[in-house]
Short mmCIF file of C-alpha atoms and ligand atoms in Angstrom, two decimals:
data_model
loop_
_atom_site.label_atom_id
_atom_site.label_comp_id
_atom_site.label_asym_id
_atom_site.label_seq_id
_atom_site.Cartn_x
_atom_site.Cartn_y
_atom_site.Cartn_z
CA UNK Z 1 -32.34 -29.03 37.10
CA UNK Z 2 -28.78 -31.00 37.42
CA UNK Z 3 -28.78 -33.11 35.19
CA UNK Z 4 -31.00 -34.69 31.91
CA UNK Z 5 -29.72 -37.70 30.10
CA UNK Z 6 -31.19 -38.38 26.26
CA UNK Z 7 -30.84 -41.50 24.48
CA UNK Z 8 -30.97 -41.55 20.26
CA UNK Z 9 -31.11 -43.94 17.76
CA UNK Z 10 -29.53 -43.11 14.61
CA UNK Z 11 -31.03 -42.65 11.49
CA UNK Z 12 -30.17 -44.68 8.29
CA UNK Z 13 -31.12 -43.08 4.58
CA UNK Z 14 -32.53 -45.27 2.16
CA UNK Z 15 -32.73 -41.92 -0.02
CA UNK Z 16 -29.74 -40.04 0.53
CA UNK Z 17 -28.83 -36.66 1.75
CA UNK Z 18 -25.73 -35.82 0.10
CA UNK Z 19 -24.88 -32.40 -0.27
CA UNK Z 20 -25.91 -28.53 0.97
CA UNK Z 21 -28.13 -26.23 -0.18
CA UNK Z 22 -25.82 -23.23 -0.55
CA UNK Z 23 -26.29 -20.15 1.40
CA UNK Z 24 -28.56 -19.67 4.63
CA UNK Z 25 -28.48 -21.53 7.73
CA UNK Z 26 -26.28 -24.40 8.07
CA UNK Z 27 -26.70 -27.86 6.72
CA UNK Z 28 -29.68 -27.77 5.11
CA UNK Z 29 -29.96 -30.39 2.16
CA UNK Z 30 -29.60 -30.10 -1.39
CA UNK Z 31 -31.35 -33.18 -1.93
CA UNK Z 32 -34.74 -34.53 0.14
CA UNK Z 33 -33.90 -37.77 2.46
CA UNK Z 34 -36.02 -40.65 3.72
CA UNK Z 35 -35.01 -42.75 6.80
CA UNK Z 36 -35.81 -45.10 8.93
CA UNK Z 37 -34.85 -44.52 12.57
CA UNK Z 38 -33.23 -47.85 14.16
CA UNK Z 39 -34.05 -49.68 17.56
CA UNK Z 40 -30.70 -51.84 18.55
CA UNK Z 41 -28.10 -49.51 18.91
CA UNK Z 42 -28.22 -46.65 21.23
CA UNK Z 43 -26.30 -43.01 21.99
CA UNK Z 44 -27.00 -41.82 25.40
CA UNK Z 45 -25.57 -38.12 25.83
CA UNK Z 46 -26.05 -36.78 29.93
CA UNK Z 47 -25.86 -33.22 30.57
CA UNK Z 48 -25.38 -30.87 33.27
CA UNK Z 49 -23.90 -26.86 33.54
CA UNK Z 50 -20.36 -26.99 33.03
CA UNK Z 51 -18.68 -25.31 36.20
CA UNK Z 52 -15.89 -23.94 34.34
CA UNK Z 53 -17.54 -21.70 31.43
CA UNK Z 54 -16.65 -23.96 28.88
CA UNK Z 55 -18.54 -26.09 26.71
CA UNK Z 56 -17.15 -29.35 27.14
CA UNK Z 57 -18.24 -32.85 25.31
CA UNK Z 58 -16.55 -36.33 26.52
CA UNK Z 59 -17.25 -38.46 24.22
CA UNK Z 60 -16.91 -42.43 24.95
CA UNK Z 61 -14.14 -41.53 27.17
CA UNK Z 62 -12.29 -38.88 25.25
CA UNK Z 63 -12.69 -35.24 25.13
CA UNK Z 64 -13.76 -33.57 22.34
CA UNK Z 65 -12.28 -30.64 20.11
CA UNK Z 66 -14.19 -27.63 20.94
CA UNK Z 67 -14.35 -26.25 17.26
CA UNK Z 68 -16.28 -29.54 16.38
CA UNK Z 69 -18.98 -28.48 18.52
CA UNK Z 70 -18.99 -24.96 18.75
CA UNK Z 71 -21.44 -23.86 16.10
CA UNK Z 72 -24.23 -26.27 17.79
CA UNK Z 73 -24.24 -24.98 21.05
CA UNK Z 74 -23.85 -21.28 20.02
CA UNK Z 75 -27.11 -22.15 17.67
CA UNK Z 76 -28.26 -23.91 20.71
CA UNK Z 77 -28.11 -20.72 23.29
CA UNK Z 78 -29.11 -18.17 20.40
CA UNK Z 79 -32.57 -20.13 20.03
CA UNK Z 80 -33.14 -20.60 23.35
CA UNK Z 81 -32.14 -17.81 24.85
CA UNK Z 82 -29.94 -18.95 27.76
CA UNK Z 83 -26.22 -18.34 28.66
CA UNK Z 84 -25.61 -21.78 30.05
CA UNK Z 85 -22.61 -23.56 29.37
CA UNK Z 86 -22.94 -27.72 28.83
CA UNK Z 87 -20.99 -30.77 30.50
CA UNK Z 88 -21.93 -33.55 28.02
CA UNK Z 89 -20.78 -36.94 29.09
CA UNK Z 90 -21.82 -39.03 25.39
CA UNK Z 91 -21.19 -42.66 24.58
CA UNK Z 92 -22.43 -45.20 21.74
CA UNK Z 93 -22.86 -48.52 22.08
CA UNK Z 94 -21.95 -49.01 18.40
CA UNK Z 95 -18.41 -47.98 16.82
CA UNK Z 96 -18.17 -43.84 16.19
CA UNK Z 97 -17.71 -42.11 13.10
CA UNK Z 98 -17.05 -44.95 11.15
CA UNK Z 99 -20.29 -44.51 8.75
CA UNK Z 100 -22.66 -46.00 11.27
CA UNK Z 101 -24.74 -42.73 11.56
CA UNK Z 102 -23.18 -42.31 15.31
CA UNK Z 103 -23.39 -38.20 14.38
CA UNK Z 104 -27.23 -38.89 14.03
CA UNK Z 105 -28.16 -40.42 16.94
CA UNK Z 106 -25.21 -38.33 19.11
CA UNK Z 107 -26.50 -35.12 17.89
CA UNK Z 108 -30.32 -35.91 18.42
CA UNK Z 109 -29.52 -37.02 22.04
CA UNK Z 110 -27.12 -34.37 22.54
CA UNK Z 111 -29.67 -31.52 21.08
CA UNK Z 112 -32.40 -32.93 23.50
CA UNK Z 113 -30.62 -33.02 26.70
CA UNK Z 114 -29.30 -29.76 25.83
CA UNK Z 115 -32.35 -28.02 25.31
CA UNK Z 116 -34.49 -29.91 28.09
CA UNK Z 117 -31.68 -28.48 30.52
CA UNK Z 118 -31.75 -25.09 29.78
CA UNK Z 119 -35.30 -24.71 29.15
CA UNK Z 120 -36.34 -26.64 32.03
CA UNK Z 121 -38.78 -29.12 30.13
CA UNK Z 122 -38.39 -30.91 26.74
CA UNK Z 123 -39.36 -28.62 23.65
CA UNK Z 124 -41.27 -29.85 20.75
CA UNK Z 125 -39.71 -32.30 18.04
CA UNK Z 126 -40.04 -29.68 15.59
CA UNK Z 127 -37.23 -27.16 17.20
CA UNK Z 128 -35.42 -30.47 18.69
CA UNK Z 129 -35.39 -31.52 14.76
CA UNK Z 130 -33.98 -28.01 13.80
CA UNK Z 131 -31.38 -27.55 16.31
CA UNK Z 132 -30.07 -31.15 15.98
CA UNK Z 133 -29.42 -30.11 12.54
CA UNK Z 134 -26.54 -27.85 12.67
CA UNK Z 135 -24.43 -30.45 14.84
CA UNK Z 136 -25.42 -33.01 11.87
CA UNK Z 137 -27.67 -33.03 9.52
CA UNK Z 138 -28.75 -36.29 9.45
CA UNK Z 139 -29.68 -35.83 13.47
CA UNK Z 140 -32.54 -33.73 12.47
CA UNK Z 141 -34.33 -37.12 11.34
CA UNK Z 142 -32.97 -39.04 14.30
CA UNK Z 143 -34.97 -37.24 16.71
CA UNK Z 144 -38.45 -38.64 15.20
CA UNK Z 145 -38.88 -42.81 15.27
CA UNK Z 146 -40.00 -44.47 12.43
CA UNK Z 147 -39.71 -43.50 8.84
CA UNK Z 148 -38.81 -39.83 8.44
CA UNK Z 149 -38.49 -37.39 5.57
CA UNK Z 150 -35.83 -34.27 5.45
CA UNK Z 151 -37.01 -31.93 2.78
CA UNK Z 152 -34.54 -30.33 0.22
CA UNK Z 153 -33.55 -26.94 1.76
CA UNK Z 154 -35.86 -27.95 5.24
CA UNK Z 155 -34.33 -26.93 7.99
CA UNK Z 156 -36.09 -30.27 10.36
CA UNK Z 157 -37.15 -33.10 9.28
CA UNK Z 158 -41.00 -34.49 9.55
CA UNK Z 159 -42.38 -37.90 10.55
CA UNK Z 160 -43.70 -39.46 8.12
CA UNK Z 161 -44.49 -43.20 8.95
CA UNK Z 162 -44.45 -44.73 12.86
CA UNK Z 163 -41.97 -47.55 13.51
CA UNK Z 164 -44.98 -49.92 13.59
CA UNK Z 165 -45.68 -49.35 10.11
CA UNK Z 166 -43.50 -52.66 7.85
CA UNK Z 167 -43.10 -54.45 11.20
CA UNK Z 168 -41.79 -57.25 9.80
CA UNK Z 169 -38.48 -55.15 8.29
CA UNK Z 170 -34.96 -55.33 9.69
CA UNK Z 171 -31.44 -53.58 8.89
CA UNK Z 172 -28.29 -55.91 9.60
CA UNK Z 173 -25.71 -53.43 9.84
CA UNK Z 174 -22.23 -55.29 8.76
CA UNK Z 175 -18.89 -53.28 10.06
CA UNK Z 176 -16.57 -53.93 7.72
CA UNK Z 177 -14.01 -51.58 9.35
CA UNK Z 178 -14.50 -50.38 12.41
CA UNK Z 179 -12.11 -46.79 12.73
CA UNK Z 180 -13.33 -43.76 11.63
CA UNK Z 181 -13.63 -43.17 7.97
CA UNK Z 182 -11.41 -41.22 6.07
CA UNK Z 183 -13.28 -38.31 5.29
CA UNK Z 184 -15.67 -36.64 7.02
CA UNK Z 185 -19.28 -36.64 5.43
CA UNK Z 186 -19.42 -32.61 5.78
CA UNK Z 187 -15.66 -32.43 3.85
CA UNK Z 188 -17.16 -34.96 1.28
CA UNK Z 189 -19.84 -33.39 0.53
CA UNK Z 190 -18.45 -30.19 -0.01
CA UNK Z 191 -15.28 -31.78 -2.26
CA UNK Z 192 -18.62 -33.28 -4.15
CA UNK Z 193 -20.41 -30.72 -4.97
CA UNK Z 194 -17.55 -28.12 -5.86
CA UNK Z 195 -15.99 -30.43 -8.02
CA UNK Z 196 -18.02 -33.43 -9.47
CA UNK Z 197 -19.06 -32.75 -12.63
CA UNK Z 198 -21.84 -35.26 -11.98
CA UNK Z 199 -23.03 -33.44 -8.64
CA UNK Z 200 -25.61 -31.20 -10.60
CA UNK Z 201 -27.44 -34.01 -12.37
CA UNK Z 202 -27.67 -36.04 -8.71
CA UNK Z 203 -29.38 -33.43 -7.34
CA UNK Z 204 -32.27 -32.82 -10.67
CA UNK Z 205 -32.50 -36.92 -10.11
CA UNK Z 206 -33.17 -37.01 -6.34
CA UNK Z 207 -36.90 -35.85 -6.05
CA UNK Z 208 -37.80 -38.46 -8.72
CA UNK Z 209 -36.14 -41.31 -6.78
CA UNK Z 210 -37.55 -39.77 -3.47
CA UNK Z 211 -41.26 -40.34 -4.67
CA UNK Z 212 -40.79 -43.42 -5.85
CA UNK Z 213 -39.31 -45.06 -2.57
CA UNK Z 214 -42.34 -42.67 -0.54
CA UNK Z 215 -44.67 -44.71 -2.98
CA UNK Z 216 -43.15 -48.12 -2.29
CA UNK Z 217 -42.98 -47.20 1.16
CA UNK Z 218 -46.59 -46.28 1.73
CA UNK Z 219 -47.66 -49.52 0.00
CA UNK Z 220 -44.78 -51.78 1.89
CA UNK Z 221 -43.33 -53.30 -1.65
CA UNK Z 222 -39.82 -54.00 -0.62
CA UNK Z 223 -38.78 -54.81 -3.83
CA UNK Z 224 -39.70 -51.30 -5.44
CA UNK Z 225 -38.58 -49.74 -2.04
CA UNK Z 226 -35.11 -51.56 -2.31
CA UNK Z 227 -34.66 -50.73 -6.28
CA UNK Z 228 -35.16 -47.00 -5.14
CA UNK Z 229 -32.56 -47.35 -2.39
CA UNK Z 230 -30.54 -49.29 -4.42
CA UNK Z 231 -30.26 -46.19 -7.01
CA UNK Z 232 -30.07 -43.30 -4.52
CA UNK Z 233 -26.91 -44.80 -2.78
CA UNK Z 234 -25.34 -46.36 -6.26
CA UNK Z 235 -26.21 -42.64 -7.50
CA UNK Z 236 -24.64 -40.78 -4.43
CA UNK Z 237 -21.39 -43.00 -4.96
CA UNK Z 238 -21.22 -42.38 -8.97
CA UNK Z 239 -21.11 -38.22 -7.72
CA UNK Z 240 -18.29 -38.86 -5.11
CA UNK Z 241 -15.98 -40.64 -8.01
CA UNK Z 242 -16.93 -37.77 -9.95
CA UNK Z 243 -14.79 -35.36 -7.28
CA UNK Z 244 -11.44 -34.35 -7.71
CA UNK Z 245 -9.58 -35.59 -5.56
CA UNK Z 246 -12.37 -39.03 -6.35
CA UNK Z 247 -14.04 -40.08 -3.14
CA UNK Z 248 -13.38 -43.74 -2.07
CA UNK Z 249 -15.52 -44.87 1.30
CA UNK Z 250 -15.16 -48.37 0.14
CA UNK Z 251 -13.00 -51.24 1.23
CA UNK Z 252 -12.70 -55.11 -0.85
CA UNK Z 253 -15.31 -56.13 2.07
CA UNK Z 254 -17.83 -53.69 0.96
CA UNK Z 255 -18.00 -54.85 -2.21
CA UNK Z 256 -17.84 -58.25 -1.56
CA UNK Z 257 -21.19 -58.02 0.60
CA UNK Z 258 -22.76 -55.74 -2.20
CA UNK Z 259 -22.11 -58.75 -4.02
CA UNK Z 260 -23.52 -61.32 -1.61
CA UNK Z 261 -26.67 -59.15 -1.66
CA UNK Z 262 -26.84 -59.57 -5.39
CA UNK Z 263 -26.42 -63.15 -4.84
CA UNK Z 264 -29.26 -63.55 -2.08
CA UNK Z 265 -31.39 -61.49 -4.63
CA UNK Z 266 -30.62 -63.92 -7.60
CA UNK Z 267 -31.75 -66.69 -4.82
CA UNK Z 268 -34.90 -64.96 -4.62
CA UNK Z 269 -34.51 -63.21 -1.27
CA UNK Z 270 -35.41 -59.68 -1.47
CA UNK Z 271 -32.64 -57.95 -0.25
CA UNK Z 272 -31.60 -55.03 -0.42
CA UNK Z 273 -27.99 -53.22 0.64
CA UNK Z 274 -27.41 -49.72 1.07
CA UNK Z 275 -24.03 -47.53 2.19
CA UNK Z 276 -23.11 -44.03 3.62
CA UNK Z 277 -20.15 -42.09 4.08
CA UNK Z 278 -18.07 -45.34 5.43
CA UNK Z 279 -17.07 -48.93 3.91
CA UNK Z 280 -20.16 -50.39 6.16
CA UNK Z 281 -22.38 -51.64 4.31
CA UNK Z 282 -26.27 -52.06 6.01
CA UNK Z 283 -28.92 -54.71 4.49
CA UNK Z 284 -32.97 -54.27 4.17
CA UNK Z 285 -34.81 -57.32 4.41
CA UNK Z 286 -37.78 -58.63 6.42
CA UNK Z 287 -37.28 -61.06 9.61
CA UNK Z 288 -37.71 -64.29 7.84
CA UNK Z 289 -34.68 -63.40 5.80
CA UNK Z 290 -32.29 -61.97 8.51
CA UNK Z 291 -30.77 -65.83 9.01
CA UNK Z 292 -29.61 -66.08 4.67
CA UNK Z 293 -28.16 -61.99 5.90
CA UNK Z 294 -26.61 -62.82 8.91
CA UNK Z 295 -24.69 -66.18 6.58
CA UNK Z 296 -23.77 -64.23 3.70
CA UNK Z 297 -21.85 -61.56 6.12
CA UNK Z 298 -20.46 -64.15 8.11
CA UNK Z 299 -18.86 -65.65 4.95
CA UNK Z 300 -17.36 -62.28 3.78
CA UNK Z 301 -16.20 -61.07 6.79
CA UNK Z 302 -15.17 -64.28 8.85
CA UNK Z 303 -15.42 -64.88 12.27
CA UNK Z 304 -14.46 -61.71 13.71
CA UNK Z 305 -17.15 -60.05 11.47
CA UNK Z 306 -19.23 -57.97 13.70
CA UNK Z 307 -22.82 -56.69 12.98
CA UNK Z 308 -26.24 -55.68 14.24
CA UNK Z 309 -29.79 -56.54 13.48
CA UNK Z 310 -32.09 -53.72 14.06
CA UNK Z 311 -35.14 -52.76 13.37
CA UNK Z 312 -37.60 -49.59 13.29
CA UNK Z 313 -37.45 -47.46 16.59
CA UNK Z 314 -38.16 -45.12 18.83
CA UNK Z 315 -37.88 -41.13 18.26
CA UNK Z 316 -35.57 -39.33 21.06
CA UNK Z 317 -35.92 -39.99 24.89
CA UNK Z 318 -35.39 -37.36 27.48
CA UNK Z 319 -34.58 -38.74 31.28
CA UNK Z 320 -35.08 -35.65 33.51
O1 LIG U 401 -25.44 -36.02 8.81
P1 LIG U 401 -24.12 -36.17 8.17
O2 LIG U 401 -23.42 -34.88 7.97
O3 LIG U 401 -23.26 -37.17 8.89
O4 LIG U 401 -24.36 -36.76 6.68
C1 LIG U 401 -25.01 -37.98 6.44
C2 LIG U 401 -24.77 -38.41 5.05
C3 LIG U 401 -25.21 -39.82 4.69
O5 LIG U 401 -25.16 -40.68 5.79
C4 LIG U 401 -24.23 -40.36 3.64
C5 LIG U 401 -26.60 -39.84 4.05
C6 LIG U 401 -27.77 -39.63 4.96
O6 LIG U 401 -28.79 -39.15 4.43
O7 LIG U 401 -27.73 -39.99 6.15
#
């Protein structure tokens, strides 16, 4: 085999994985997640042998610091029992690292084409799911489509809804700021949960807020499923202020469009905003509403404003 290409979507948390589970493999959760994986935006991650013994990842253009990857692939070659060496050629079509959950979709992809090429034929979503997961955790969900769950501890996440189940449901994703954030979500979690006196008590509270958005979920009431995503990223926020050194993702714009969602609520709309480790802010709401969305970002952000409607998609594609 020469070559496989993957493409990923990436996978956006209504209930929020912040923080580790200490000890044992990498990046497994301290708190259980629920996503939705989104059709709109795309990472696409080819791979071949690398001819030079090195693993090498070129990433929209730009090479890519070993170290970042290293863990991943040796994870990769331990599981699957090969020696091979990758040549990953990655891009997005949406900005990188900037708290648009590039590392989800990049990692799925990247985890699939890497596996498919070494073992010759695409392995099952389970061990896709799990080795995803040490290059990012939330890439363990990305590999599945539709609505996904990531288990506290769980080293892979599980399906747990197809994409065609709330059809009418989009996400506008609003970039308020499109550089890379700040602080990385692996630092940030770490800085949380060693020294946020509030980190313990976000953890006790996740599995609560976790069944209530699986129950709103299962019974498609947006307004329950948007109060529980409301309070699981409001809740993961309240932990990072807690740090020392406090942990600020947010920018004036971000607020300003949590505010406009308040004000489209107050309207009547049912709308619902949610944030990750960046100032973007993303909005749930079904297609009738995407219009009132689309004019409340345009007004905060202005012209230049840039964002994407999406909606529920696919699970990771391998291209042999
Ligand atoms: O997968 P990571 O390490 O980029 O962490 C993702 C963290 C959040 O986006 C804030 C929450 C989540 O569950 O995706």
């Amino acid at each position: 085999m020469k070559s496989v290409t993957a493409v990923a979507r990436p996978s956006l948390a209504f209930i929020k994985y912040w923080g580790k589970s200490p000890g044992g493999p990498a990046n497994r959760p301290a708190t259980p997640s629920l996503a939705l994986t989104l059709e709109g935006i795309t990472s696409t991650a080819e791979v071949c042998p690398s001819a030079d013994g090195r693993d090498r990842v070129v990433l929209g253009g730009e090479e890519q610091p070993e170290r970042r990857f290293a863990a991943f692939f040796d994870t990769l070659r331990a599981e699957l029992k090969t020696d091979l060496r990758f040549a990953v050629t990655s891009a997005n079509t949406f900005p990188t690292a900037a708290g648009l959950a590039s590392s989800s979709s990049g990692f799925a992809a990247l985890a699939a084409a890497c596996a498919t090429l070494a073992r010759g034929q695409r392995p099952d979503d389970a061990l896709l799911s799990r080795l995803a997961r040490v290059g990012s955790g939330s890439a363990c969900r990305a590999v599945y489509g539709g609505w996904t769950l990531w288990d506290a501890g769980a080293e892979a996440a599980q399906p747990l809804f197809e994409a065609g189940h709330w059809p009418e449901l989009r996400v506008v994703l609003a970039a308020v700021h499109e550089g890379p954030k700040e602080h990385s979500s692996r630092d940030g979690m770490n800085s949380t949960a060693e020294t946020s006196p509030f980190y313990p008590a976000w953890v006790a509270d996740a599995p609560q807020l976790l069944n209530e958005a699986r129950r709103a979920l299962a019974a498609r009431d947006l307004e329950a499923f948007g109060q529980a995503a409301r309070k699981s990223y409001q809740r993961m926020f309240g932990t990072m202020l807690g740090a020392d050194p406090p942990l600020i993702y947010w920018k004036p714009a971000s607020l300003s469009l949590i505010r406009a969602a308040e004000d489209l609520r107050r309207q009547g709309l049912s709308v619902w905003e949610t944030m990750d480790a960046g100032p973007q802010v993303k909005f749930l709401c079904t297609e009738r509403d995407v219009p009132a969305v689309v004019e409340a970002i345009r007004q905060v952000l202005g012209p230049e404003g840039r964002w994407w409607v999406t909606q529920a998609g696919a699970g990771v594609e391998v291209r042999l």
